[in-house]
Structures are given as C-alpha cells and as structure tokens.
mmCIF file of C-alpha atoms in Angstrom:
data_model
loop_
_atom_site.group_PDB
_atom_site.id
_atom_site.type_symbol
_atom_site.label_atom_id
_atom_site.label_comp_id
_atom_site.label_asym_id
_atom_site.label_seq_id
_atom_site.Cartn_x
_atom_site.Cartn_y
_atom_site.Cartn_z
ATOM 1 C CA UNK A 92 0.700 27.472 5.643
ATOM 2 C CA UNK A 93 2.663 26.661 2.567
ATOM 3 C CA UNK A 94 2.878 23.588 1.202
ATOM 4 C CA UNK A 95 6.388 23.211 1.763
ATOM 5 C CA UNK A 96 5.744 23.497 5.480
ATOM 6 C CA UNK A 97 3.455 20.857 5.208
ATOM 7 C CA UNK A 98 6.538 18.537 3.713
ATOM 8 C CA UNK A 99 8.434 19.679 6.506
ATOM 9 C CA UNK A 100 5.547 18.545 8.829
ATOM 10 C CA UNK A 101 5.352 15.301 7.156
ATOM 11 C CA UNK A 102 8.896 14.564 6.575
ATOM 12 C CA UNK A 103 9.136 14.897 10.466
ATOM 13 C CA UNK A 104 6.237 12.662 11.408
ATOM 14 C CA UNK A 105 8.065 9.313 9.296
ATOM 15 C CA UNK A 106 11.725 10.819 9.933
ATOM 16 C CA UNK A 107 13.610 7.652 11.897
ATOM 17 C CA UNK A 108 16.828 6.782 9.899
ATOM 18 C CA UNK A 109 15.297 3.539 8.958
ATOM 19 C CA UNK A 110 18.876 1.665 8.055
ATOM 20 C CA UNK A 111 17.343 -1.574 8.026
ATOM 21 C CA UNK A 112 15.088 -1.373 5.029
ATOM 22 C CA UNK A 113 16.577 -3.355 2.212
ATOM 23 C CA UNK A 114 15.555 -4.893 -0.665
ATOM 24 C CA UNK A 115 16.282 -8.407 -1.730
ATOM 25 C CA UNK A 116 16.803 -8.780 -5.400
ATOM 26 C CA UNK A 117 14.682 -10.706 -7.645
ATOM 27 C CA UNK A 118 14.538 -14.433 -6.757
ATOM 28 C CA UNK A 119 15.731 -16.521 -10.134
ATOM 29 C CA UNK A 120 12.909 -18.810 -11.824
ATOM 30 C CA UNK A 121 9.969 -16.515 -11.577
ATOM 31 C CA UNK A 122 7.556 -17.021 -14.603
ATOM 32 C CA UNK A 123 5.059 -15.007 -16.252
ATOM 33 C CA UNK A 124 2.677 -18.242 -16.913
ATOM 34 C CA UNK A 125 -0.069 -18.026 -13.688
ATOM 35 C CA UNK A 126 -0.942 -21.135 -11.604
ATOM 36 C CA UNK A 127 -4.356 -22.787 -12.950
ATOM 37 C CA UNK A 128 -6.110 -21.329 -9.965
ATOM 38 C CA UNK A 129 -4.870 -17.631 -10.460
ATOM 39 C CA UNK A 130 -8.123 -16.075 -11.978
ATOM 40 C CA UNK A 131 -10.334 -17.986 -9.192
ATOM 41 C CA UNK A 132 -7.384 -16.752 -6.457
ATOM 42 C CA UNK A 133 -7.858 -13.297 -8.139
ATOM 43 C CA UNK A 134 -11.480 -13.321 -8.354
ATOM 44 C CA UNK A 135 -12.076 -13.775 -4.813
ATOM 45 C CA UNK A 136 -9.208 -11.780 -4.063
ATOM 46 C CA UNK A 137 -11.323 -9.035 -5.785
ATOM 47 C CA UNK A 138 -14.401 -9.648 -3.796
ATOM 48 C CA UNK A 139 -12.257 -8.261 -0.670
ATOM 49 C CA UNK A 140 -13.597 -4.731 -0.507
ATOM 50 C CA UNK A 141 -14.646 -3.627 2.955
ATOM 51 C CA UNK A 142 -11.568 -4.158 5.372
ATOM 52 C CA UNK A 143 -9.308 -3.088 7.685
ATOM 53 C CA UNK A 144 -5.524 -3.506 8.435
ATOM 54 C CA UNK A 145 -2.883 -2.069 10.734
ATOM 55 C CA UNK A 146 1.253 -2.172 10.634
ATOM 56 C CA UNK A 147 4.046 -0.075 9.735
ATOM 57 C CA UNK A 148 5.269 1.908 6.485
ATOM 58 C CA UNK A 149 9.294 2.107 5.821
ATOM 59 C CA UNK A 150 10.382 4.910 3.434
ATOM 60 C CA UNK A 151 13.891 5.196 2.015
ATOM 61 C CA UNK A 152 14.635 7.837 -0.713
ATOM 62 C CA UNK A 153 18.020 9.782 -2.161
ATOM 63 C CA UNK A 154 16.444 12.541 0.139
ATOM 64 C CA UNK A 155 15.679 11.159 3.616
ATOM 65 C CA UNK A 156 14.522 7.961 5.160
ATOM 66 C CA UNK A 157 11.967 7.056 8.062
ATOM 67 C CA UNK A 158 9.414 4.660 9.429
ATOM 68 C CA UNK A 159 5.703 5.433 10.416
ATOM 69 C CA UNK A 160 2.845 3.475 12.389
ATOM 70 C CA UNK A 161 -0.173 2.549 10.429
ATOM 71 C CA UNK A 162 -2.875 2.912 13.282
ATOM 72 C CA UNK A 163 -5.240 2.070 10.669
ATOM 73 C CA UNK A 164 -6.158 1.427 6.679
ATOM 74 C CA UNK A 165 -10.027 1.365 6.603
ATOM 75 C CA UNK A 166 -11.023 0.896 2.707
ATOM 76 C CA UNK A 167 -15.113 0.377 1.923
ATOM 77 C CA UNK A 168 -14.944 -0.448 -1.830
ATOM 78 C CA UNK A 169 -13.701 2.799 -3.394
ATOM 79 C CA UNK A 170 -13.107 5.079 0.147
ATOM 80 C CA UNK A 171 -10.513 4.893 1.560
ATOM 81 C CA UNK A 172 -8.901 6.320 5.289
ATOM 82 C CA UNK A 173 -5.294 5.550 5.923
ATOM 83 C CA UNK A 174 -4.261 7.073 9.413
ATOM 84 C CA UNK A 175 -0.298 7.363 10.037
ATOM 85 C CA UNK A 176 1.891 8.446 12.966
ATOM 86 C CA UNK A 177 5.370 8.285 14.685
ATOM 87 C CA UNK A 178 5.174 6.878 18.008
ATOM 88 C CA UNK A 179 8.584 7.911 18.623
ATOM 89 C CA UNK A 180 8.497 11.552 17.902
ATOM 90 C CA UNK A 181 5.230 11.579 19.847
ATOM 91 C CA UNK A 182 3.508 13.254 17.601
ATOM 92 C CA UNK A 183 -0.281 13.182 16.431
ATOM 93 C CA UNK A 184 -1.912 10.996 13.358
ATOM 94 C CA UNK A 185 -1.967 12.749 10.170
ATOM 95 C CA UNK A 186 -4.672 11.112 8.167
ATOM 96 C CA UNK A 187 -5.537 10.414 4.238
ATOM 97 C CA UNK A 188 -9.189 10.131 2.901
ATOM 98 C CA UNK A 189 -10.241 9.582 -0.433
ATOM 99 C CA UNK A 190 -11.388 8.086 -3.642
ATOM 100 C CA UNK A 191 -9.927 7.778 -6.443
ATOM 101 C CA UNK A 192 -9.014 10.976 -8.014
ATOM 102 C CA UNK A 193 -9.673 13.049 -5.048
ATOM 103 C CA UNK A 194 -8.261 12.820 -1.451
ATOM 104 C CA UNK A 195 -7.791 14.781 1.553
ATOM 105 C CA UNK A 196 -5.145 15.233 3.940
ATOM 106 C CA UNK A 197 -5.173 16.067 7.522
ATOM 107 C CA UNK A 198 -2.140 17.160 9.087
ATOM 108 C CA UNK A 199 -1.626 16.562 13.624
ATOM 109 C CA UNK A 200 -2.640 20.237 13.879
ATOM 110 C CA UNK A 201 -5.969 19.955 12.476
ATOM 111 C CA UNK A 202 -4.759 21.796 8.973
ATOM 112 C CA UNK A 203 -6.514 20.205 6.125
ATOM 113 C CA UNK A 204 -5.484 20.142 2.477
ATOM 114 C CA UNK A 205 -7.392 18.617 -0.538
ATOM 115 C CA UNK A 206 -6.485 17.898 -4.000
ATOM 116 C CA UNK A 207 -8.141 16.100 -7.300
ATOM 117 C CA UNK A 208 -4.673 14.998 -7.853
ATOM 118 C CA UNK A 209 -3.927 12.532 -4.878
ATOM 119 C CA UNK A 210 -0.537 11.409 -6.737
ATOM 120 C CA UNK A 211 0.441 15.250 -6.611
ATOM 121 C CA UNK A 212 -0.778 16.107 -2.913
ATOM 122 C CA UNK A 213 1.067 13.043 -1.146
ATOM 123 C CA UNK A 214 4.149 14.266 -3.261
ATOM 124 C CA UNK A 215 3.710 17.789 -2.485
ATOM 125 C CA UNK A 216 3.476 16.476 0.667
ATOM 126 C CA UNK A 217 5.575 13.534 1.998
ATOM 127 C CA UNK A 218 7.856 14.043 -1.206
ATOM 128 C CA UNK A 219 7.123 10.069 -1.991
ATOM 129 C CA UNK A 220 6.022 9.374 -5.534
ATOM 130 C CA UNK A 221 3.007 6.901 -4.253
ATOM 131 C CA UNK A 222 0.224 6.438 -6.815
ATOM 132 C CA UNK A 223 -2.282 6.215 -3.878
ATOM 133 C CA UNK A 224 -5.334 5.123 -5.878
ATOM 134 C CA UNK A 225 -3.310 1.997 -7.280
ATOM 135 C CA UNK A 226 -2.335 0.824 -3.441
ATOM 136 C CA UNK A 227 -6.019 -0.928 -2.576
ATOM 137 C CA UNK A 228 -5.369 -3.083 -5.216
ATOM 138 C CA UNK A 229 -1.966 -3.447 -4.787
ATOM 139 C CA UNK A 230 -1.821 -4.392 -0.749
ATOM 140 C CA UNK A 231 -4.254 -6.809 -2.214
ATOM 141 C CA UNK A 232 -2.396 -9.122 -4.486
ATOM 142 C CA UNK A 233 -3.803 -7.682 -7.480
ATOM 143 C CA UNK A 234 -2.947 -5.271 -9.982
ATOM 144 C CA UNK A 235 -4.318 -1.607 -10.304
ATOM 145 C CA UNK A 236 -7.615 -1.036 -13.216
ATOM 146 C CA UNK A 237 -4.944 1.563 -14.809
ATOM 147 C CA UNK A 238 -2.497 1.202 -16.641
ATOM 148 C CA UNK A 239 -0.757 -1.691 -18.204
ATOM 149 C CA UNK A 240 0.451 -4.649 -15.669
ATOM 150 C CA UNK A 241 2.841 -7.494 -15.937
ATOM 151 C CA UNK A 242 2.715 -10.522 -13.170
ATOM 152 C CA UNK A 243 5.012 -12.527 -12.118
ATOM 153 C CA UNK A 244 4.989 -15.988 -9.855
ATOM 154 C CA UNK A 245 7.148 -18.052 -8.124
ATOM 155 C CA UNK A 246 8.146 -21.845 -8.502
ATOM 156 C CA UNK A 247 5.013 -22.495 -5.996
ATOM 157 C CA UNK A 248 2.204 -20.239 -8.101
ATOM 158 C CA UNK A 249 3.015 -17.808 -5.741
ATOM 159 C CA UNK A 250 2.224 -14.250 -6.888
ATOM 160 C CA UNK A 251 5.989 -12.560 -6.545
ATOM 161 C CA UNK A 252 6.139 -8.869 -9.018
ATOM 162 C CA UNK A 253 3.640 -6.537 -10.278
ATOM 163 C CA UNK A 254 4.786 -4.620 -13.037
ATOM 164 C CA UNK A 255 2.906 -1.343 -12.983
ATOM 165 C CA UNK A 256 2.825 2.420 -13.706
ATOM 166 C CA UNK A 257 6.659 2.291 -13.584
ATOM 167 C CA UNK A 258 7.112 0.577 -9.927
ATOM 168 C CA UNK A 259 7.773 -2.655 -9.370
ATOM 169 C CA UNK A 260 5.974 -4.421 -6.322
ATOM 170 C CA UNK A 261 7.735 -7.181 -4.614
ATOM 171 C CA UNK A 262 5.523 -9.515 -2.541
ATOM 172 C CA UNK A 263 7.808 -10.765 0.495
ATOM 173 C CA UNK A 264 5.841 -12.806 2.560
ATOM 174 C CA UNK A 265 2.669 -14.070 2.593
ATOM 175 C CA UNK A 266 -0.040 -15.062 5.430
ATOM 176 C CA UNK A 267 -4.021 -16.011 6.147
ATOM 177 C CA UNK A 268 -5.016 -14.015 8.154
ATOM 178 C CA UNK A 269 -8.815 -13.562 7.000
ATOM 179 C CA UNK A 270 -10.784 -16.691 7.053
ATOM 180 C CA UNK A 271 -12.618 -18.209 3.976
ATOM 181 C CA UNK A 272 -9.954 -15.589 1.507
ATOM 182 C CA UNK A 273 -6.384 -16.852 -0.068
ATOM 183 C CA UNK A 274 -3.271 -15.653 1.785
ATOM 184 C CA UNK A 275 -2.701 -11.767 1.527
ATOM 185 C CA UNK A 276 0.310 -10.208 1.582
ATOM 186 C CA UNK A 277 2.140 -9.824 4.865
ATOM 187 C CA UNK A 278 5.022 -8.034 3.799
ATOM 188 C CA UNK A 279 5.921 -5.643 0.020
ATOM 189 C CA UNK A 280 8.475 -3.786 -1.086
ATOM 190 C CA UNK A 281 7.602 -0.915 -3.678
ATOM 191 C CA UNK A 282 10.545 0.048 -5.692
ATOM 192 C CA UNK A 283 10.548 2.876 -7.807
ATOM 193 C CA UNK A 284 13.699 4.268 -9.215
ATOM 194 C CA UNK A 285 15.851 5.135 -6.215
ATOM 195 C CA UNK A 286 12.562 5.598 -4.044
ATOM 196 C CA UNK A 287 11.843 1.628 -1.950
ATOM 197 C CA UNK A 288 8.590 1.890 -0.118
ATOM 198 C CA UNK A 289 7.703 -1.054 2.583
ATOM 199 C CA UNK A 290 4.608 -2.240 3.903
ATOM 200 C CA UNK A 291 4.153 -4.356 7.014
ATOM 201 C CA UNK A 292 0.857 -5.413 7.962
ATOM 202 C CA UNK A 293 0.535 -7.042 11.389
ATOM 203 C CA UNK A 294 -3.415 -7.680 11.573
ATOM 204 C CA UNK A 295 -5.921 -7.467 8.651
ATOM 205 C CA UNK A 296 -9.490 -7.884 9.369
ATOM 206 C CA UNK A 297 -13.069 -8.167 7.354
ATOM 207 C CA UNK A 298 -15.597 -5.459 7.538
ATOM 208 C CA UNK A 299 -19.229 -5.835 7.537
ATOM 209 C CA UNK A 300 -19.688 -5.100 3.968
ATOM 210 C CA UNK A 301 -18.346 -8.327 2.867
ATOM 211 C CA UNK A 302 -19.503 -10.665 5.519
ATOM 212 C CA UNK A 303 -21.891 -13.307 3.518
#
C-alpha cells in the first residue's frame, strides 16, 4: 500500500465537516511575567508522567476538516500510545506508538507503518503538520525540551499561549481533574498557519507509575 492510500485511509477515519471548530482570538492583557508560583505549578506539573486521558480531536485545514474519538492517550514517561477512531463512519481505531524520534502507526486493517521521523509519518499520513513528540508536554501545560518557547498568562496567573516550534497553543479551559496536581488543561487550540488543531479531554486519570 502506498502511502498516499494510507492518507486516504486516514483522512476518512477524522473526515466529519467539523463547522464548529473556531478559534477565539487572543484575549487582551496577557503578560509574559509568570505568577510567583509558576516554577512550583510547573515543577509538579512535570512530575505527571504515567497517565491516561480520553476525548475528542477537531482538525480544520485549507484541505479538509473532521473530528475523531480519542479512545485513549496512554503516555509512561517517554512512550507513548494514542488510539483514534470515528464512531460515525464506524470504522476501526488506528493507533500511534512511540518515543520520541521514532513512532509507529497502525492503520484499522492491521497495516503497520514506522518511521524515525514521527513529524514526517503523521504528515505523510493524516496530512496534519503535528510535532507529535512536543504534544506530552504540551497537553500538559508545559512547553516542549526543543526548541525555543515563549509563555504567556492571563490576568489570574493563568497559563494562556505557548509559543513554540512555529505553533501557537491556546489553553481554553482549564479543570482538576487529578487529585493532589494543579488544574490541566481541559480544552486547546493548536494553531499553525492556516492548520487549527483542537483537543478535548473529557477524563484524565493517574497511572501507577506516579502514585506516591
């Protein structure tokens, strides 16, 4: 199978005509000075590195536009497995599983494709420009180890923008939804360009490996 079939497989599993996705524009008064409590927030924030969270992925692009199910985002430190489907095509989970700088995908018929270049792969594939390694930090609160960063925070201290790798990530809502942790985002828009990328998450849990 070429790779373009695999786009077309793909492009079908998230394909909705998701006309409600919009982005907001930049609330005024946001400052690049961080609350006193930031690198403490951060910190801990940091310490987050065996979880799990479910919700839904929005995708609107120059080229086509669509939703997807997130059945599941299991990360344990560095791995990573991010399961996706469309409930209403009917059709079967493709799944991504990696660590940074390598990754493999698994298409609904069983078809597997792997790549030292996850950026290039999900392209190849989904036609989204997603840095992939940069989202566990990201879906976090917290910018990415590459590449230069800029923050930005509300009137409350409130984490609004990261600045990073040429997308801007807009932090919509937040929530608590893991005990003894500081809010995590609920709801962000990743704008790129023309390319707007959103991220739901309905439940986040704790995994084992950071129980103390």
């Amino acid at each position: 199978m070429k790779l373009s079939v695999i786009a077309l497989t793909f492009a079908a599993l998230v394909l909705s005509g998701c006309s409600s996705l919009t982005v907001e524009p930049l609330p005024e008064g946001l400052t690049e000075q961080p609350p006193a409590d930031w690198r403490k927030t951060s910190a801990r924030l940091d310490q987050l590195q065996h979880w799990e969270l479910t919700g839904k992925l929005a995708v609107r692009q120059p080229s086509d536009s669509g939703t997807a199910v997130i059945n599941y985002w299991k990360q344990d430190r560095e791995t990573y497995e991010l399961a996706l489907s469309s409930s209403f095509l009917g059709m079967g989970r493709t799944t991504l599983e990696g660590v940074p700088g390598f990754i493999e995908l698994t298409l609904p018929n069983g078809e597997r494709y792997q790549s030292g270049d996850p950026e290039s792969l999900v392209n190849a594939a989904t036609g989204w420009l997603l840095p992939i390694d940069s989202l566990a930090w990201w879906i976090r609160g917290l910018p990415g180890p590459d590449g230069d960063f800029r923050l930005f925070f509300d009137d409350k201290g409130q984490l609004a923008v990261i600045r990073q790798l040429g997308w801007e990530i807009r932090y919509d809502r937040w929530q608590a939804f893991i005990e003894g942790y500081p809010h995590l985002p609920a709801r962000i828009t990743a704008v790129k360009g023309e390319k707007r990328v959103r991220m739901v998450v309905t439940s986040w849990n704790q995994t084992d490996g950071d129980r103390r």
